[in-house]
XYZ file of C-alpha atoms in Angstrom:
307
model
C 101.224 152.162 54.730
C 100.343 150.954 58.202
C 100.577 147.194 58.774
C 99.510 145.067 61.715
C 102.173 142.545 62.690
C 101.666 139.390 64.682
C 103.293 136.073 65.447
C 102.096 132.770 66.881
C 104.409 130.446 68.836
C 103.820 126.960 70.178
C 100.102 127.181 69.583
C 98.421 124.005 70.775
C 95.018 123.337 69.346
C 92.084 121.235 70.460
C 90.031 118.892 68.371
C 86.536 120.277 68.597
C 84.798 118.335 69.135
C 59.658 114.218 53.084
C 60.401 117.749 54.592
C 59.221 118.718 58.045
C 58.482 122.402 57.742
C 59.676 124.151 54.597
C 62.488 124.276 52.083
C 64.072 127.678 51.707
C 66.184 128.278 48.638
C 67.823 131.573 47.816
C 70.071 132.635 44.976
C 72.718 134.855 46.427
C 76.142 136.357 45.909
C 79.337 136.093 47.889
C 79.088 136.033 51.645
C 81.161 135.932 54.793
C 83.404 133.289 56.241
C 81.434 133.316 59.462
C 80.604 130.521 61.883
C 77.099 129.336 62.565
C 76.457 128.938 66.264
C 74.693 125.568 66.250
C 73.396 122.990 63.849
C 70.079 122.925 65.678
C 69.205 126.471 64.650
C 68.931 127.862 61.161
C 72.284 129.273 60.057
C 72.306 132.923 59.192
C 73.147 133.754 55.600
C 75.656 132.301 53.185
C 79.028 130.771 53.817
C 80.002 130.429 50.170
C 83.770 130.783 49.670
C 83.723 133.231 46.759
C 86.021 136.155 45.945
C 84.499 138.520 48.537
C 83.100 138.049 52.004
C 80.634 140.870 52.445
C 78.281 139.893 55.264
C 78.638 139.970 59.048
C 81.333 142.584 58.946
C 82.621 143.161 62.458
C 80.811 140.182 64.011
C 83.017 138.358 66.495
C 83.236 134.579 66.729
C 85.343 132.205 68.796
C 85.564 129.729 65.918
C 88.210 129.767 63.227
C 87.571 128.950 59.543
C 89.963 126.278 58.277
C 89.903 124.986 54.692
C 90.717 121.429 53.626
C 91.283 119.698 50.290
C 88.752 117.099 49.229
C 89.627 113.514 48.326
C 88.154 110.893 46.006
C 85.299 112.353 43.956
C 85.897 115.677 45.740
C 89.580 115.810 44.824
C 90.684 119.201 43.538
C 88.135 121.170 45.600
C 88.319 122.984 48.929
C 85.888 122.671 51.826
C 85.721 124.610 55.090
C 85.248 123.597 58.698
C 84.880 125.929 61.675
C 87.188 124.848 64.486
C 87.747 126.060 68.034
C 91.211 127.365 68.860
C 92.878 126.429 72.130
C 93.571 130.089 72.821
C 90.520 132.250 72.106
C 92.510 135.329 73.207
C 95.365 134.847 70.736
C 96.847 138.117 69.494
C 97.159 136.696 65.997
C 94.043 134.917 64.722
C 95.487 134.662 61.204
C 98.622 132.822 62.352
C 96.486 130.689 64.668
C 94.386 129.612 61.667
C 97.541 128.549 59.791
C 98.779 126.559 62.785
C 95.389 124.834 63.021
C 95.441 124.090 59.281
C 98.799 122.309 59.605
C 98.299 120.573 62.966
C 94.641 119.518 63.087
C 93.079 116.608 61.259
C 89.831 117.358 59.408
C 86.649 116.271 61.168
C 85.420 114.820 57.873
C 87.436 111.809 56.708
C 86.786 112.857 53.096
C 88.949 115.951 53.630
C 92.729 116.127 53.758
C 95.688 118.487 54.093
C 99.082 118.321 52.411
C 100.973 120.521 54.867
C 103.579 119.469 57.413
C 102.909 120.575 60.984
C 104.287 123.980 62.007
C 104.089 125.861 65.308
C 105.679 129.193 64.382
C 104.076 131.451 61.781
C 104.496 135.177 61.203
C 101.796 137.310 59.590
C 101.239 140.895 58.488
C 97.887 142.333 57.364
C 97.704 145.595 55.431
C 94.544 147.690 54.962
C 94.715 147.306 51.178
C 93.988 143.582 51.534
C 97.514 142.143 51.327
C 98.182 139.395 53.836
C 101.795 138.326 54.287
C 102.433 134.890 55.771
C 105.952 133.853 56.754
C 106.130 130.057 56.885
C 109.075 127.900 57.982
C 110.539 125.774 55.196
C 109.610 122.651 57.187
C 105.966 123.290 56.268
C 106.805 122.284 52.685
C 108.494 118.988 53.519
C 106.196 116.998 51.219
C 107.066 116.795 47.541
C 103.907 117.397 45.521
C 102.874 117.591 41.902
C 102.236 121.090 40.578
C 98.455 120.566 40.775
C 98.578 119.395 44.398
C 101.005 122.172 45.311
C 98.659 124.780 43.807
C 95.744 123.257 45.720
C 97.700 123.326 48.996
C 98.583 126.976 48.433
C 94.931 127.793 47.743
C 94.078 126.028 51.010
C 96.436 128.448 52.755
C 95.094 131.486 50.870
C 91.454 130.655 51.625
C 92.221 129.967 55.292
C 94.187 133.137 56.023
C 91.879 135.456 54.080
C 88.811 133.982 55.823
C 90.531 134.303 59.210
C 91.374 137.959 58.530
C 87.745 138.748 57.697
C 86.334 136.726 60.602
C 88.669 138.493 63.049
C 87.718 141.924 61.643
C 91.258 142.678 60.461
C 90.055 143.290 56.898
C 86.850 144.651 55.473
C 84.792 141.803 54.046
C 84.552 143.458 50.609
C 88.288 144.194 50.325
C 90.111 142.266 47.596
C 92.659 139.995 49.209
C 96.082 138.783 48.095
C 98.385 136.543 50.081
C 102.141 136.951 49.889
C 103.922 133.817 51.077
C 107.426 134.126 52.486
C 109.508 131.150 53.570
C 111.983 131.739 56.389
C 111.598 135.449 55.679
C 112.495 135.192 51.991
C 110.510 135.377 48.759
C 110.905 133.124 45.706
C 110.887 129.762 47.521
C 109.844 126.735 45.460
C 106.877 125.405 47.426
C 106.626 121.608 47.700
C 109.350 121.444 45.037
C 106.840 122.552 42.374
C 105.590 126.161 42.589
C 107.679 129.322 42.851
C 106.432 131.758 45.482
C 107.530 134.923 43.715
C 104.106 136.616 43.327
C 101.152 137.234 45.655
C 98.343 134.664 45.355
C 94.610 135.419 45.135
C 91.705 133.076 45.788
C 90.785 130.899 42.815
C 86.971 130.751 42.889
C 86.947 127.546 40.821
C 88.700 125.709 43.680
C 85.715 126.061 46.029
C 83.571 122.943 45.835
C 80.566 123.329 43.497
C 78.522 121.123 45.857
C 78.991 121.843 49.527
C 77.236 120.759 52.719
C 78.055 123.664 55.003
C 76.126 122.607 58.092
C 75.786 120.433 60.134
C 79.487 119.680 60.323
C 80.880 116.198 60.774
C 80.980 115.073 64.387
C 78.501 117.649 65.664
C 75.249 117.191 67.540
C 72.107 118.572 65.933
C 68.942 119.272 67.859
C 65.378 119.029 66.631
C 64.716 119.949 63.941
C 68.092 119.445 62.301
C 68.996 122.324 59.982
C 70.594 121.429 56.641
C 72.606 124.234 55.085
C 74.317 123.802 51.708
C 75.303 125.382 48.415
C 75.175 124.171 44.811
C 76.690 126.055 41.866
C 74.668 126.428 38.639
C 76.660 123.887 36.632
C 75.572 121.225 39.140
C 71.972 122.439 39.291
C 70.537 118.910 39.071
C 70.978 118.209 42.766
C 69.389 116.462 45.714
C 69.820 116.002 49.461
C 69.524 112.893 51.627
C 69.457 111.945 55.306
C 70.523 108.300 55.764
C 70.399 106.447 59.134
C 73.616 104.779 60.267
C 73.948 101.244 58.903
C 71.288 101.702 56.241
C 71.477 102.362 52.514
C 68.186 104.137 51.940
C 67.488 107.713 53.048
C 64.806 108.340 55.644
C 64.308 111.838 54.236
C 65.348 113.258 50.844
C 64.460 115.922 48.313
C 65.413 117.726 45.129
C 67.283 121.027 44.993
C 66.332 123.567 42.330
C 66.260 127.291 41.738
C 63.205 128.954 43.272
C 60.506 129.984 40.794
C 60.516 133.556 39.501
C 64.077 134.081 40.756
C 66.908 134.853 38.314
C 69.613 132.198 38.274
C 72.665 133.162 40.305
C 76.186 132.652 38.947
C 77.408 132.260 42.525
C 75.088 129.388 43.293
C 71.945 128.415 45.121
C 72.040 128.202 48.898
C 69.580 126.066 50.771
C 68.723 125.968 54.434
C 65.814 124.125 55.902
C 64.776 122.053 58.945
C 64.341 118.284 58.820
C 62.647 116.254 61.559
C 64.166 112.795 62.127
C 64.316 110.557 65.206
C 67.344 110.828 67.484
C 70.299 108.804 66.190
C 73.352 108.761 63.915
C 72.920 109.938 60.331
C 74.814 110.677 57.149
C 73.620 113.967 55.661
C 74.479 114.277 51.971
C 74.183 116.840 49.184
C 74.721 115.515 45.634
C 75.003 117.447 42.382
C 75.305 116.267 38.771
C 76.435 118.422 35.856
C 75.371 118.186 32.191
C 78.236 115.788 31.463
C 76.965 113.380 34.113
C 79.806 114.120 36.551
C 78.670 113.753 40.167
C 80.073 115.730 43.087
C 78.847 115.160 46.632
C 79.587 116.243 50.166
C 78.410 114.249 53.175
C 78.800 114.597 56.924
C 78.128 112.172 59.762
C 76.140 113.784 62.573
C 74.273 112.856 65.747
C 70.685 114.060 66.111
C 69.622 114.460 69.737
C 66.317 115.100 71.429
C 65.916 118.616 72.784
């Protein structure tokens, strides 16, 4: 079987930098790990990190999807940011994504990574959906519990599989497994807790059930600001808020619910809609509560500018 082989060396990365019109809710299935071009325009379709990525096949983007682990109330879940690589012409976008995952800090202070910085990563992508990643043992310098080690490995799996789809190396609908080698060998005990003797697939339950996809933390949003998020059915009692910097009360808010006459989707409800607010600094938040009263939220700090 034909494989594509790549390597990345000494990759330096850059730190990238009520309702006004209408609320659009759509129940939808899995969709691509694709970047939206700007917070000031309505994102295209879903960015939900499910088991397949079946939209925007073949669409090129200069941004790289990188997944992070949540902290606090979001602990145990993964979230994604799109980041700009220092070398847009890299021959290995999958390895570049891994380097970014281990060297960058998340834009959102609620996100975290448990990996030690690495600059040399080898990858191989096969047409059947198997991605092989050869990591140096130094990447696993931290000693983690089994749960944290599994979460860190899922962070790697989500990142490399999304990068392969975004770069067009794999068909979006192809099932993906990630085989992790360490210094060229299999069977390494990752973070002192998990044996790497079998390929790893994405665990759909790791993706956050409540997720503010756009605007990202630290970005500028034009007028109107587009809010783009996803809520899974078990957290269907959900709301959104836009809170000015230094204040406790939202200047705009609303409820999130399934649209009428639309069958409930097991993969969640996606929302995208414009909100008009004055120029300034804001916290944009999506909050969901399940039947047991457990609350999960995702919030980003953004700057709204005048067009």
